[in-house]
Short mmCIF file of C-alpha atoms in Angstrom, two decimals:
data_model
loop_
_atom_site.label_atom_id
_atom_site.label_comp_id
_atom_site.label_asym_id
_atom_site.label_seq_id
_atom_site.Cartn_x
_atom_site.Cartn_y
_atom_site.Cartn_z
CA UNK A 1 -158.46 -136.15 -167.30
CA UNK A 2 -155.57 -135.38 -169.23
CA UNK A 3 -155.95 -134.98 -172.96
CA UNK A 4 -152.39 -135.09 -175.10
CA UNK A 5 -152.54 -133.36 -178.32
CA UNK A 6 -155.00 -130.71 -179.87
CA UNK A 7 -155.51 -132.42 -182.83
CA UNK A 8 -159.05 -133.33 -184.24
CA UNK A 9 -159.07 -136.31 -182.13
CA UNK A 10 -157.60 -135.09 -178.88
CA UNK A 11 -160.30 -132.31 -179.99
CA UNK A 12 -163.41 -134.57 -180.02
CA UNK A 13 -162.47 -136.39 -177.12
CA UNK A 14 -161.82 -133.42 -174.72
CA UNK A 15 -165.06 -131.67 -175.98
CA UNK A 16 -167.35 -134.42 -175.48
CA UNK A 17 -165.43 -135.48 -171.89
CA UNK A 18 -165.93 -131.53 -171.08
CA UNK A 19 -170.00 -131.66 -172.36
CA UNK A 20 -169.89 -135.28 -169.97
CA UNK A 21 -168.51 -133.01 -166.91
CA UNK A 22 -165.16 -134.76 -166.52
CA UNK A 23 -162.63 -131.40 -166.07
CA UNK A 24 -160.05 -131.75 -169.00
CA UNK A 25 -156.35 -130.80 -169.35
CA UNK A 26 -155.55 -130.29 -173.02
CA UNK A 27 -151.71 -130.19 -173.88
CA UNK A 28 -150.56 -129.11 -177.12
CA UNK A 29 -147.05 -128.47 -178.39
CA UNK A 30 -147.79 -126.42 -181.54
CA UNK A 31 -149.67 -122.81 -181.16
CA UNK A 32 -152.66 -123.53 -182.48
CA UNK A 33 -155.18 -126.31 -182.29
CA UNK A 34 -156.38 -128.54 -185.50
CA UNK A 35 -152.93 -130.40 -185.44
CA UNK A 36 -152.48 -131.73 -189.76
CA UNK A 37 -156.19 -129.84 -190.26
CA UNK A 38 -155.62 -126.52 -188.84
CA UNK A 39 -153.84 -122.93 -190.45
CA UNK A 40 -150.78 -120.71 -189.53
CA UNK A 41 -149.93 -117.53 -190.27
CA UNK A 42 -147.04 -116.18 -193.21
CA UNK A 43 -144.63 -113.55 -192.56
CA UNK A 44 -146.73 -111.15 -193.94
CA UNK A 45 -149.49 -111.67 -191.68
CA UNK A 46 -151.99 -113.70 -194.62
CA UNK A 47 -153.02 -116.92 -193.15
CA UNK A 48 -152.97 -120.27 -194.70
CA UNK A 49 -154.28 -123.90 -194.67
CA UNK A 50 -151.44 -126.30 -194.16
CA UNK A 51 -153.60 -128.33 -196.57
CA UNK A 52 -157.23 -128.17 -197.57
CA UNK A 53 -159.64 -129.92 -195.87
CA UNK A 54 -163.03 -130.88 -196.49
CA UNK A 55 -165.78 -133.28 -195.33
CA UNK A 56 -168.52 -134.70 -196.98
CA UNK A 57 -172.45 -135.45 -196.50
CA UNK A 58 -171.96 -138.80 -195.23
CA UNK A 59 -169.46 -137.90 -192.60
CA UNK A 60 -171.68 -137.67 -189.49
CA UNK A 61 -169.23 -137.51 -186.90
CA UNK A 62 -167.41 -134.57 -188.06
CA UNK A 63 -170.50 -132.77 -188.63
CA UNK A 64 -171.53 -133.51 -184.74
CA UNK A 65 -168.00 -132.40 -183.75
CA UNK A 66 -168.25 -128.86 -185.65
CA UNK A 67 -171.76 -128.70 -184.20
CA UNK A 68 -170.32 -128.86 -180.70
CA UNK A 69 -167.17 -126.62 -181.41
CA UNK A 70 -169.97 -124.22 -183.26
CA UNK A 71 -168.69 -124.22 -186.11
CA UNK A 72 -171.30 -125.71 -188.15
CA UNK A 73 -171.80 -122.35 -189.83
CA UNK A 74 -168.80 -122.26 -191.06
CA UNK A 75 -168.52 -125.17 -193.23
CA UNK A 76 -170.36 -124.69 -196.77
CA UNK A 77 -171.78 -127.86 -198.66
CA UNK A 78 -171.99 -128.02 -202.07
CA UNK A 79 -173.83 -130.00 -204.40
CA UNK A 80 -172.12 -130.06 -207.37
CA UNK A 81 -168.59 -131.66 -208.36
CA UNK A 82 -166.74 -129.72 -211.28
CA UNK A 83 -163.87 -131.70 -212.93
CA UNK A 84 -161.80 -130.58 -215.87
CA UNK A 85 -159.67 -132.47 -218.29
CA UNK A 86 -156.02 -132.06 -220.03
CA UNK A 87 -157.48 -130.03 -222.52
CA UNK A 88 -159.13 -127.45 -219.84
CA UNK A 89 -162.91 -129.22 -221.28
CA UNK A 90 -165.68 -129.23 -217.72
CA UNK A 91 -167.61 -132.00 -216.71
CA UNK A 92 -169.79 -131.60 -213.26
CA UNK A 93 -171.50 -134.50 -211.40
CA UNK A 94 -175.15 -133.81 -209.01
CA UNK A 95 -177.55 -135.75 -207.71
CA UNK A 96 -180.94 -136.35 -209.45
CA UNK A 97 -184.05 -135.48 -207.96
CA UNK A 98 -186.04 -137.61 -209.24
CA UNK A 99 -183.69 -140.78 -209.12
CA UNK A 100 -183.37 -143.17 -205.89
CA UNK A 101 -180.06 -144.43 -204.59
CA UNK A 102 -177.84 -145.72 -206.20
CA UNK A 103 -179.03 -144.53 -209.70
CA UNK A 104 -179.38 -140.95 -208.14
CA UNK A 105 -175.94 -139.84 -209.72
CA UNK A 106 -176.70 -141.38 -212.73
CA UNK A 107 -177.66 -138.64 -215.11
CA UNK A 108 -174.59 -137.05 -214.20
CA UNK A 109 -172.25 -140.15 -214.52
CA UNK A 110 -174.17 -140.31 -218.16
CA UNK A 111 -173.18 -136.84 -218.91
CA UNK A 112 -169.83 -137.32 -218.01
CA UNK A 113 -167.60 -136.29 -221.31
CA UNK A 114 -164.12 -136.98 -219.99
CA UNK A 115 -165.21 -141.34 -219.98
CA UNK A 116 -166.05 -143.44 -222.93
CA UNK A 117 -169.09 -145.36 -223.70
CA UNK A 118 -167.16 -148.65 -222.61
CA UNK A 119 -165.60 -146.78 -219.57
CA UNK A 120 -168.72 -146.10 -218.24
CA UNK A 121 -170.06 -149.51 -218.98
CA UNK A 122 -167.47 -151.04 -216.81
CA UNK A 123 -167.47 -148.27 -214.29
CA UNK A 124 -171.77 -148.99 -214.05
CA UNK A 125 -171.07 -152.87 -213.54
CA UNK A 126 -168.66 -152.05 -210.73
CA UNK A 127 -170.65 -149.92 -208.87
CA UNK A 128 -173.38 -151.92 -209.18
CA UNK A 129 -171.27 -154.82 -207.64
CA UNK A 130 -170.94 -152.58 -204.90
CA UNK A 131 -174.29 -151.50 -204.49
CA UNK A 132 -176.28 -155.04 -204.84
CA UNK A 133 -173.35 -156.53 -202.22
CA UNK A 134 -174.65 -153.38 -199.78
CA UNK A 135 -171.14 -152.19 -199.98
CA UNK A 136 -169.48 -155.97 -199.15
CA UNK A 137 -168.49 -157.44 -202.42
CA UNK A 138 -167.05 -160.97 -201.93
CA UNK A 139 -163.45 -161.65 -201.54
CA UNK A 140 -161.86 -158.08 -201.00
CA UNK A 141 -159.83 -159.09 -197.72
CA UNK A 142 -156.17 -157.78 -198.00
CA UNK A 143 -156.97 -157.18 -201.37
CA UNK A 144 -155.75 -153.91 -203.27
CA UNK A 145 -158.15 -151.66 -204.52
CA UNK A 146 -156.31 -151.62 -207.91
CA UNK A 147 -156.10 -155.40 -208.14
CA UNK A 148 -160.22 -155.40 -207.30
CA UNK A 149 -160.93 -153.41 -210.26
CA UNK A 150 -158.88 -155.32 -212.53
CA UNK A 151 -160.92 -158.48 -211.31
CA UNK A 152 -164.13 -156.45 -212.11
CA UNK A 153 -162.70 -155.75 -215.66
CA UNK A 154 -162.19 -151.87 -215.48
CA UNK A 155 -160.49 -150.15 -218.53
CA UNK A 156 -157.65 -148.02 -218.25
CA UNK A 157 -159.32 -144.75 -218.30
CA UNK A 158 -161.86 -146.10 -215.65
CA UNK A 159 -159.05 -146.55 -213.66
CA UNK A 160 -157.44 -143.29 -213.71
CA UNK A 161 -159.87 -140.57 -215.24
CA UNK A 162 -162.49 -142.19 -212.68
CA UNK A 163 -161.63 -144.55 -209.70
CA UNK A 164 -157.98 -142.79 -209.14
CA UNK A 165 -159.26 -139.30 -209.27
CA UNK A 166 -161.71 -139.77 -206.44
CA UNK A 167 -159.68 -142.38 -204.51
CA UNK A 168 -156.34 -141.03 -204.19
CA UNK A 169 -157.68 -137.54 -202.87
CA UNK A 170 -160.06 -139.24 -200.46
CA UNK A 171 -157.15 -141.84 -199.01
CA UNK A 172 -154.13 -140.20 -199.72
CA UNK A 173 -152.88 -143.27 -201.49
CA UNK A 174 -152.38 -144.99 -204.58
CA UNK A 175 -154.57 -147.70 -205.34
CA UNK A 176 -151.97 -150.60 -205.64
CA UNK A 177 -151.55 -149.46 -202.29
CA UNK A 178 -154.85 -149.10 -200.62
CA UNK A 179 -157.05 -152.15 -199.24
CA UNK A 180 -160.22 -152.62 -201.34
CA UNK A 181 -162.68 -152.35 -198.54
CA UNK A 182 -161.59 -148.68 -197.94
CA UNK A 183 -161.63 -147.81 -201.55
CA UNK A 184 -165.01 -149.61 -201.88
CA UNK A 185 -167.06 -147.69 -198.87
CA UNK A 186 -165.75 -144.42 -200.43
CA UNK A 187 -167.46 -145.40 -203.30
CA UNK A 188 -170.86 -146.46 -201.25
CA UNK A 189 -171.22 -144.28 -198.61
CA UNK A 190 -170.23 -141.57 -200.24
CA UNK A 191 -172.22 -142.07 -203.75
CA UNK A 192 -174.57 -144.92 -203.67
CA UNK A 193 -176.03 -145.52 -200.18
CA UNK A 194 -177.67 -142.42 -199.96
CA UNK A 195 -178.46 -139.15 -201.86
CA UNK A 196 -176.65 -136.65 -200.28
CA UNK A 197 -173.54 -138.52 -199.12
CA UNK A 198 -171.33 -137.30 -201.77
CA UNK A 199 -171.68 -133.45 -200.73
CA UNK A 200 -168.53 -131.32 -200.52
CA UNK A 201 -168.51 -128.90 -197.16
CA UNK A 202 -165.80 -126.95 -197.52
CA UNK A 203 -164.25 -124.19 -194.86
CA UNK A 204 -165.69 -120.87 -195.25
CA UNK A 205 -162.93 -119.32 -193.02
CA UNK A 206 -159.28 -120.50 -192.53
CA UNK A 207 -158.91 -124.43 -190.56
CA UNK A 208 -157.77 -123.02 -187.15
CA UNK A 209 -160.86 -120.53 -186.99
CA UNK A 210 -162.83 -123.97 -186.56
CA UNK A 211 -161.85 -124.76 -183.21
CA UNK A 212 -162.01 -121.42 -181.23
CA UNK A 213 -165.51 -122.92 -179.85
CA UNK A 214 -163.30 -126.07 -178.18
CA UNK A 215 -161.07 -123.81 -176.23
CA UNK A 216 -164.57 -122.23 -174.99
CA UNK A 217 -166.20 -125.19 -174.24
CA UNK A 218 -163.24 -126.86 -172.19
CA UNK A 219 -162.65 -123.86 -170.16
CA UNK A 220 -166.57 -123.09 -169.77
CA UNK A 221 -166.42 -126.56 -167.37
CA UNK A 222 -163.45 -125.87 -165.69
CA UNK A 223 -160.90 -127.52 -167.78
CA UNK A 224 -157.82 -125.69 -169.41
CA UNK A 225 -156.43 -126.05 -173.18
CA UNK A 226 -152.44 -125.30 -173.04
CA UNK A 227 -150.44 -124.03 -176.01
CA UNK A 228 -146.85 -124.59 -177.18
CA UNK A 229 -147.03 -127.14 -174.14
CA UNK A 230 -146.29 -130.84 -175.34
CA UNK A 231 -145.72 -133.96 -173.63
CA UNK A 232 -142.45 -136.08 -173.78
CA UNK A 233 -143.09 -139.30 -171.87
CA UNK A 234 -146.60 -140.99 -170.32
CA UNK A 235 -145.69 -142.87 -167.08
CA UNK A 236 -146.66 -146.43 -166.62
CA UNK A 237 -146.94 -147.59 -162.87
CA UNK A 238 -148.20 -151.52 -161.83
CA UNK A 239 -150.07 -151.21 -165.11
CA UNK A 240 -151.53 -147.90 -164.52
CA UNK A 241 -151.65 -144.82 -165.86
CA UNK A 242 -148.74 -142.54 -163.46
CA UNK A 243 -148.57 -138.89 -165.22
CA UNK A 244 -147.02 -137.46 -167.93
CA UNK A 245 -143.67 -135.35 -167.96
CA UNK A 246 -144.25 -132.17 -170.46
CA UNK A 247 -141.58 -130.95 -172.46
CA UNK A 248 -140.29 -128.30 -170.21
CA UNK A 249 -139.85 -131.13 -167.56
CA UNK A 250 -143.08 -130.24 -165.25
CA UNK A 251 -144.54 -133.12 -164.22
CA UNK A 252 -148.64 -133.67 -164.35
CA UNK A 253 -151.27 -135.87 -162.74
CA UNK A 254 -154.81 -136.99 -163.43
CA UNK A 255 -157.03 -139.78 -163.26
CA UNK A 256 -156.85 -141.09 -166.56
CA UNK A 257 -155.19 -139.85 -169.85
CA UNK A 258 -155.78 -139.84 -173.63
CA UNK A 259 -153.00 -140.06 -176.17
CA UNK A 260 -153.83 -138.28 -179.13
CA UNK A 261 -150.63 -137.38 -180.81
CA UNK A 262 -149.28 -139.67 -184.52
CA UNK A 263 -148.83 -143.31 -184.33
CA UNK A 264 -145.16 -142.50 -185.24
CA UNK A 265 -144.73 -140.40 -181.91
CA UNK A 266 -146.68 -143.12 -179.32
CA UNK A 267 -143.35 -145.37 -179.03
CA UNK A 268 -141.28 -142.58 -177.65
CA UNK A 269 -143.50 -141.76 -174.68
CA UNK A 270 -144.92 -144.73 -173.47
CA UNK A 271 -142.52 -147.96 -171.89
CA UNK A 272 -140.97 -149.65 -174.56
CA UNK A 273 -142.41 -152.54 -173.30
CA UNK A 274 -145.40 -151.75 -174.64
CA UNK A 275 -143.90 -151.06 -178.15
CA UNK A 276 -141.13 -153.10 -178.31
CA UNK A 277 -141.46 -157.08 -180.39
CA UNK A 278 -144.32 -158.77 -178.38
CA UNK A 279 -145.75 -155.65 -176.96
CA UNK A 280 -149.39 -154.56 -177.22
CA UNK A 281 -148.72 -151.77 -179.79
CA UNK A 282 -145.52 -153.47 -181.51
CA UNK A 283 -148.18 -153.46 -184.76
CA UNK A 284 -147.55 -149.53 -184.67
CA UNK A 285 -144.15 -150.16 -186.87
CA UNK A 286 -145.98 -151.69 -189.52
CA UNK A 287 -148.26 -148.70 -190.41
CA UNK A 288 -146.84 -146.54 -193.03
CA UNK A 289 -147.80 -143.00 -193.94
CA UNK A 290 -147.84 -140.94 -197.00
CA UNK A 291 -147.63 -137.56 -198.23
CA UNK A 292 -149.42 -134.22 -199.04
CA UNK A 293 -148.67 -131.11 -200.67
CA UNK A 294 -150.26 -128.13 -200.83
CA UNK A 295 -149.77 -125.47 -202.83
CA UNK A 296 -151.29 -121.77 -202.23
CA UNK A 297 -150.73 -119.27 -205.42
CA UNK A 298 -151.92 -115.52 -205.52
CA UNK A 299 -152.88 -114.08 -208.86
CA UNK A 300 -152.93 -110.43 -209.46
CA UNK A 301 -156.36 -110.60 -211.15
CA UNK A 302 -159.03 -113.04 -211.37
CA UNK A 303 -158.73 -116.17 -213.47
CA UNK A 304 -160.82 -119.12 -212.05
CA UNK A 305 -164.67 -118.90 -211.59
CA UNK A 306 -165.43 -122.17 -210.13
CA UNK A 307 -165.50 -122.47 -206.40
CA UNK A 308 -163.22 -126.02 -206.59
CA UNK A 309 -162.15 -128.26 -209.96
CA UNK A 310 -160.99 -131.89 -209.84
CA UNK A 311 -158.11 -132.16 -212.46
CA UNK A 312 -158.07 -135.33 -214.72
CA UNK A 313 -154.88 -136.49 -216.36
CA UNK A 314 -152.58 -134.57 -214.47
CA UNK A 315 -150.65 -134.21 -211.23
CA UNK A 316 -152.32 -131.53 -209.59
CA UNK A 317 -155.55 -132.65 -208.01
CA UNK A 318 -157.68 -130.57 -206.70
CA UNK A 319 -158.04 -126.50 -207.28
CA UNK A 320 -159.76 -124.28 -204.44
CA UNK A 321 -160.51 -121.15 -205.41
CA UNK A 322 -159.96 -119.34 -202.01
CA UNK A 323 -161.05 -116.38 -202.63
CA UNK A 324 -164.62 -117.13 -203.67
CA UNK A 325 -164.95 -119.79 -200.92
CA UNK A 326 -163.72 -117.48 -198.21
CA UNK A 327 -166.21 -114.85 -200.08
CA UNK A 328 -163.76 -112.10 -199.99
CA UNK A 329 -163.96 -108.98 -202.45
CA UNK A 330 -160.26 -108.78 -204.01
CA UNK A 331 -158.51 -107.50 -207.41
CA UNK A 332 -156.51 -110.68 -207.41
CA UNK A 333 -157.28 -114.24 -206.62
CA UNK A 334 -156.19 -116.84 -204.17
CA UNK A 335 -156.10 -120.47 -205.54
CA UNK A 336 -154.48 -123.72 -202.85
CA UNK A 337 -153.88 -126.41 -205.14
CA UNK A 338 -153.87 -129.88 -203.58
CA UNK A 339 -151.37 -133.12 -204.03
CA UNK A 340 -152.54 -136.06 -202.19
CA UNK A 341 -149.91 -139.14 -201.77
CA UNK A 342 -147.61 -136.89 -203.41
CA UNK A 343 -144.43 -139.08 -203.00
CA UNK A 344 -142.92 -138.00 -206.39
CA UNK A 345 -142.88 -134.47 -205.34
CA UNK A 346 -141.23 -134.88 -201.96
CA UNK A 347 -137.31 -134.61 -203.12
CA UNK A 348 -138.75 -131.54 -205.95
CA UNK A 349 -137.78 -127.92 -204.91
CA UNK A 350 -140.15 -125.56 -204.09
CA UNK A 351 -139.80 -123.92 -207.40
CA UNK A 352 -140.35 -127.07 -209.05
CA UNK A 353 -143.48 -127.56 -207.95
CA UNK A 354 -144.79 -123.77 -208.95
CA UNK A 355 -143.57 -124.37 -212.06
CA UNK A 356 -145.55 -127.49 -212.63
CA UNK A 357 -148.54 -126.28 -210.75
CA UNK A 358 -148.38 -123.26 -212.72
CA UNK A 359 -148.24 -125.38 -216.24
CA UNK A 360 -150.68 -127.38 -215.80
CA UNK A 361 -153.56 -124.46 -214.14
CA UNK A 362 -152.41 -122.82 -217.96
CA UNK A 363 -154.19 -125.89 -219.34
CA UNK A 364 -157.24 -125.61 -217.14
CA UNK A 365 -157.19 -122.02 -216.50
CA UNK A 366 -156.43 -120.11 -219.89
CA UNK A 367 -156.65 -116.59 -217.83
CA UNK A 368 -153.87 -118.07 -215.23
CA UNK A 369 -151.61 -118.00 -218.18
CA UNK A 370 -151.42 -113.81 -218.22
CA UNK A 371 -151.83 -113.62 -214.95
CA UNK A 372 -148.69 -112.25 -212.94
CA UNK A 373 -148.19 -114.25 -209.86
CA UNK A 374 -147.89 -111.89 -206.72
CA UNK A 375 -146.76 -114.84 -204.38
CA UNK A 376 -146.54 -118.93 -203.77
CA UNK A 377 -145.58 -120.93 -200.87
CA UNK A 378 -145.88 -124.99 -200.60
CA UNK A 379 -146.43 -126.68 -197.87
CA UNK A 380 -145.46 -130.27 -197.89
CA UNK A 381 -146.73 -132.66 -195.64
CA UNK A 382 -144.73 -136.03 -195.43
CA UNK A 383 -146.46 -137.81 -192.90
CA UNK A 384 -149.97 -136.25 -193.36
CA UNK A 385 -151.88 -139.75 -192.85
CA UNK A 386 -151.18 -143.38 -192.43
CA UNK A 387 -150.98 -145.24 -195.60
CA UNK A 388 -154.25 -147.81 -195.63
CA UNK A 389 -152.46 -150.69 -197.39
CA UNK A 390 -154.00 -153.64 -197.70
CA UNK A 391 -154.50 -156.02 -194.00
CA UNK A 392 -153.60 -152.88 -192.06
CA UNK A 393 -155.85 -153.30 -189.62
CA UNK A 394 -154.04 -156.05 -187.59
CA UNK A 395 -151.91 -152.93 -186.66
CA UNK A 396 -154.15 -150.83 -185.95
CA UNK A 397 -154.99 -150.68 -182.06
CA UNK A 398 -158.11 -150.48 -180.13
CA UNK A 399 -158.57 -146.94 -178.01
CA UNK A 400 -158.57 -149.02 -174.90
CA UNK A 401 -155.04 -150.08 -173.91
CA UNK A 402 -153.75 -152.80 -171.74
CA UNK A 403 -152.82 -149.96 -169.28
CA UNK A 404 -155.36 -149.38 -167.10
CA UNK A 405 -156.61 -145.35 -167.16
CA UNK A 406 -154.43 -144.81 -170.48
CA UNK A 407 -156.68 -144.51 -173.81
CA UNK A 408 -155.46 -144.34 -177.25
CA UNK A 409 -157.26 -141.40 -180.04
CA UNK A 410 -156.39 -140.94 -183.65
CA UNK A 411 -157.29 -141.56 -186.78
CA UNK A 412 -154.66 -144.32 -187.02
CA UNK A 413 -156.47 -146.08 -184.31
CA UNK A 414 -159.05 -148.87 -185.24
CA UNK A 415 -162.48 -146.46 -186.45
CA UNK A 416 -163.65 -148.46 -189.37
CA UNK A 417 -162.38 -145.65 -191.29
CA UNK A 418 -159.35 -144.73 -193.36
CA UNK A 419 -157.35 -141.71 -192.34
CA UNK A 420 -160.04 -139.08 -192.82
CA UNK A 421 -161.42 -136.28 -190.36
CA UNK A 422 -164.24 -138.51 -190.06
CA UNK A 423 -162.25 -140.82 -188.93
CA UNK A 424 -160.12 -138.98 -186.19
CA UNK A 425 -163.03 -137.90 -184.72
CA UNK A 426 -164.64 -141.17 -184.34
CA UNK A 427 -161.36 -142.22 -182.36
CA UNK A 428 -162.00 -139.39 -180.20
CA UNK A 429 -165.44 -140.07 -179.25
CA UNK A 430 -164.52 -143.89 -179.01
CA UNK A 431 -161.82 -143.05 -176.63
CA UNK A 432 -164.09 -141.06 -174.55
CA UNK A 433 -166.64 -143.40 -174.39
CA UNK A 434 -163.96 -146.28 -173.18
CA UNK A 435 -162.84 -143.27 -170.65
CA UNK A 436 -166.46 -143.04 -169.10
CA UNK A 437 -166.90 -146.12 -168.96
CA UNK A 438 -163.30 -146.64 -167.11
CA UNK A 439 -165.17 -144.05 -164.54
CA UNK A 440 -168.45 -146.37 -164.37
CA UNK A 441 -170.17 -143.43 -166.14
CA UNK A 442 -171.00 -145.16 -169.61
CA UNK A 443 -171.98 -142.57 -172.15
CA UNK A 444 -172.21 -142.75 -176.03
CA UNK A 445 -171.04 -140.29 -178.70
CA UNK A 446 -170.46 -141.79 -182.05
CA UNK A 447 -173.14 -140.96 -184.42
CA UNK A 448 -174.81 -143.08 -186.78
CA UNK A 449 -173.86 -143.03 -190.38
CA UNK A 450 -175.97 -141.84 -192.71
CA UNK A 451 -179.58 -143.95 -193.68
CA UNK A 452 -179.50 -145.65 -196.81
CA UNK A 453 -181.99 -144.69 -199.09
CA UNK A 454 -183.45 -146.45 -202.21
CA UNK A 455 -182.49 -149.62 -203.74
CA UNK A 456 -179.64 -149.04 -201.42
CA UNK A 457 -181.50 -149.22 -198.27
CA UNK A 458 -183.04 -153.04 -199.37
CA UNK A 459 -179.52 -154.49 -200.67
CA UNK A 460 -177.55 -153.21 -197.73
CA UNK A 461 -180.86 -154.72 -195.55
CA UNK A 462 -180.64 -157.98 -196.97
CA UNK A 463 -176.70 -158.36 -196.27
CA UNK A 464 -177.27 -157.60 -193.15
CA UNK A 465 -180.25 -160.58 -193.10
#
């Protein structure tokens, strides 16, 4: 079985073939594994996220996945969410103990001093249109998340002190942009369906130190996991899978192959029949993607205590304090900010970006604004997802192709789920399932999501009625 690309879906479906006992060929062009979630290593020898990652409670997939690469102990949850405003002031978020779903989060949400009185009002009847709809509120098909919560009567700062904040780091996309139903089961399977769903597990150790246990497991059954080693074309015979020519011009054979690599890479290496108007993945042209930046700063002393912050009211997102998280004693500190769907930075110079970065941690981080900075680099990412505008599903194709022995894996394939971790490993275990099953050896790896709990458990029990 040939597997093409190493990224977290290629990953998940080589694993889980390997633990099956099909022998797997993994081919993938870069050094390292992890493809858009993975690390490399500076000039002076300090490693670096291309971008931080992280999962969350109700992401039950990915958790299997790092189970099997055994790398569950290296992924730290934490209950608490810390957010800071403009004006540097902290406001955290945690689950009750005492409260069921949905109203577990609602001390918190109470608590919250960055939101008005009337923001939270109109913030509580949304979510409780979510919740008492079981996650399916009525009439959100090709819809846009932003034009939802103007039909539900949101108030400006619900929108973007609120909704925005959590939305546009989760998708990667801004909310005129994003399909309501996406935006919607962040909201309720992440924070109302069940108590811990809304956990952050964040990387104790950089990305590409997560997959070392793949490359065991693979080779343990007698498969093989090849570096710098990419494909250029996937051969098409009688509407079969033929082989695939690697870059260096080798030619390889197997029984059946998954693709794994970007939806923007797929046309180039299968028959343009196949992509071309009136071809089974034509749709693939219609899927957009969007953009990521990351930004890693090192401080000669420290000047951040929190482990993570969610900004408010400004451009930088998220805050990781890298140091603490990776639980290393230093005199200075490591901070990797985060800019999801990050389109306005994309032309900006590299200095540009410190400088705002820098600006705006002086407003959340007083001690950042002595601090000497030692050294910066930014990483941007211009096609780090696919953009989940509203109806793109049509486009989005099945892991089964019309070519028989040839499987599709990625989050841009049809998971359920946005463009998430979660959801590139669910394409890998669904294209390993439909690979099984190709060999009359039907076998099932997608986990269940988490149970609903609460009030939550009987609303999403009666939609289902």
């Amino acid at each position: 079985m040939l597997v093409i690309g190493g990224g977290l879906a290629g990953l998940a479906s080589a694993v889980a073939l390997a633990e099956a006992g099909i022998k797997v060929r993994l081919f993938e062009k870069r050094p390292h594994l992890g493809g858009r979630a993975t690390s490399y290593t500076l000039p002076d020898g300090f490693e670096v996220d291309n971008c931080q990652h992280v999962t969350l409670g109700c992401c039950t997939n990915l958790e299997d996945f790092y189970r099997r690469a055994g790398a569950a102990g290296k992924v730290k949850f934490y209950d608490r969410l810390y957010f800071a405003d403009r004006v540097g002031r902290r406001s955290t978020m945690q689950a009750s103990k005492w409260l069921p779903p949905p109203l577990h989060m609602a001390p918190s949400f109470l608590g919250f001093g960055a939101l008005s009185l009337p923001d939270k009002r109109s913030i509580a009847r949304a979510m409780l249109a979510i919740a008492r709809s079981g996650g399916q509120p009525p009439r959100i098909e090709s819809v846009s998340m932003l034009d939802w919560l103007h039909r539900m009567k949101q108030t400006p700062d619900a929108i973007q002190r609120f909704w925005r904040v959590v939305l546009v780091s989760a998708l990667d996309e801004e909310l005129d942009r994003t399909e309501a139903r996406y935006g919607i089961e962040v909201f309720w399977k992440a924070f109302l369906g069940s108590r811990g769903g809304y956990r952050v597990g964040i990387p104790s150790v950089p990305l590409a130190d997560l997959y070392d246990g793949c490359r065991k497991s693979i080779a343990a059954r007698g498969g093989e996991v090849a570096l710098r080693s990419g494909a250029r074309e996937i051969r098409v015979r009688e509407g079969k899978f033929a082989g695939a020519v690697l870059e260096d011009g080798s030619e390889v054979s197997a029984d059946a192959c998954i693709s794994a690599v970007p939806h923007t890479v797929v046309p180039g290496m299968l028959p343009e029949a196949m992509t071309e108007p009136g071809g089974a993945l034509a749709g693939l042209q219609n899927i957009r993607t969007s953009p990521i930046t990351g930004v890693h700063l090192w401080f000669d002393r420290p000047v951040m205590t929190e482990p993570f912050l969610t900004l408010l009211d400004h451009t930088t997102q998220w805050v990781f304090n890298k140091t603490l998280l990776y639980g290393q004693a230093a005199r200075g500190q490591y901070l990797q900010l985060v800019i999801s769907a990050s389109y306005e930075l994309v032309p900006r110079s590299r200095q540009e970006i410190i400088d705002l970065c820098r600006s705006e941690l002086g407003e959340v981080l007083p001690a950042s604004r002595q601090a000497q900075l030692e050294k910066a680099t930014v990483v941007k990412e211009i096609s780090a997802t696919f953009s989940p505008q509203p109806g793109v599903d049509q486009w989005r194709p099945a892991q089964k192709t019309s070519v028989a022995g040839l499987y599709l894996a990625g989050d841009w394939t049809r998971t359920g789920w946005p463009s998430t971790m979660e959801g590139a490993v669910r394409s890998g275990y669904l294209a390993a399932e439909a690979a099984l099953a190709g060999f009359g050896r039907p076998q099932s790896f997608l986990q269940p999501d988490v149970p609903f709990e609460g009030l939550s458990k009987v609303w999403a029990r009666q939609v289902k009625s």
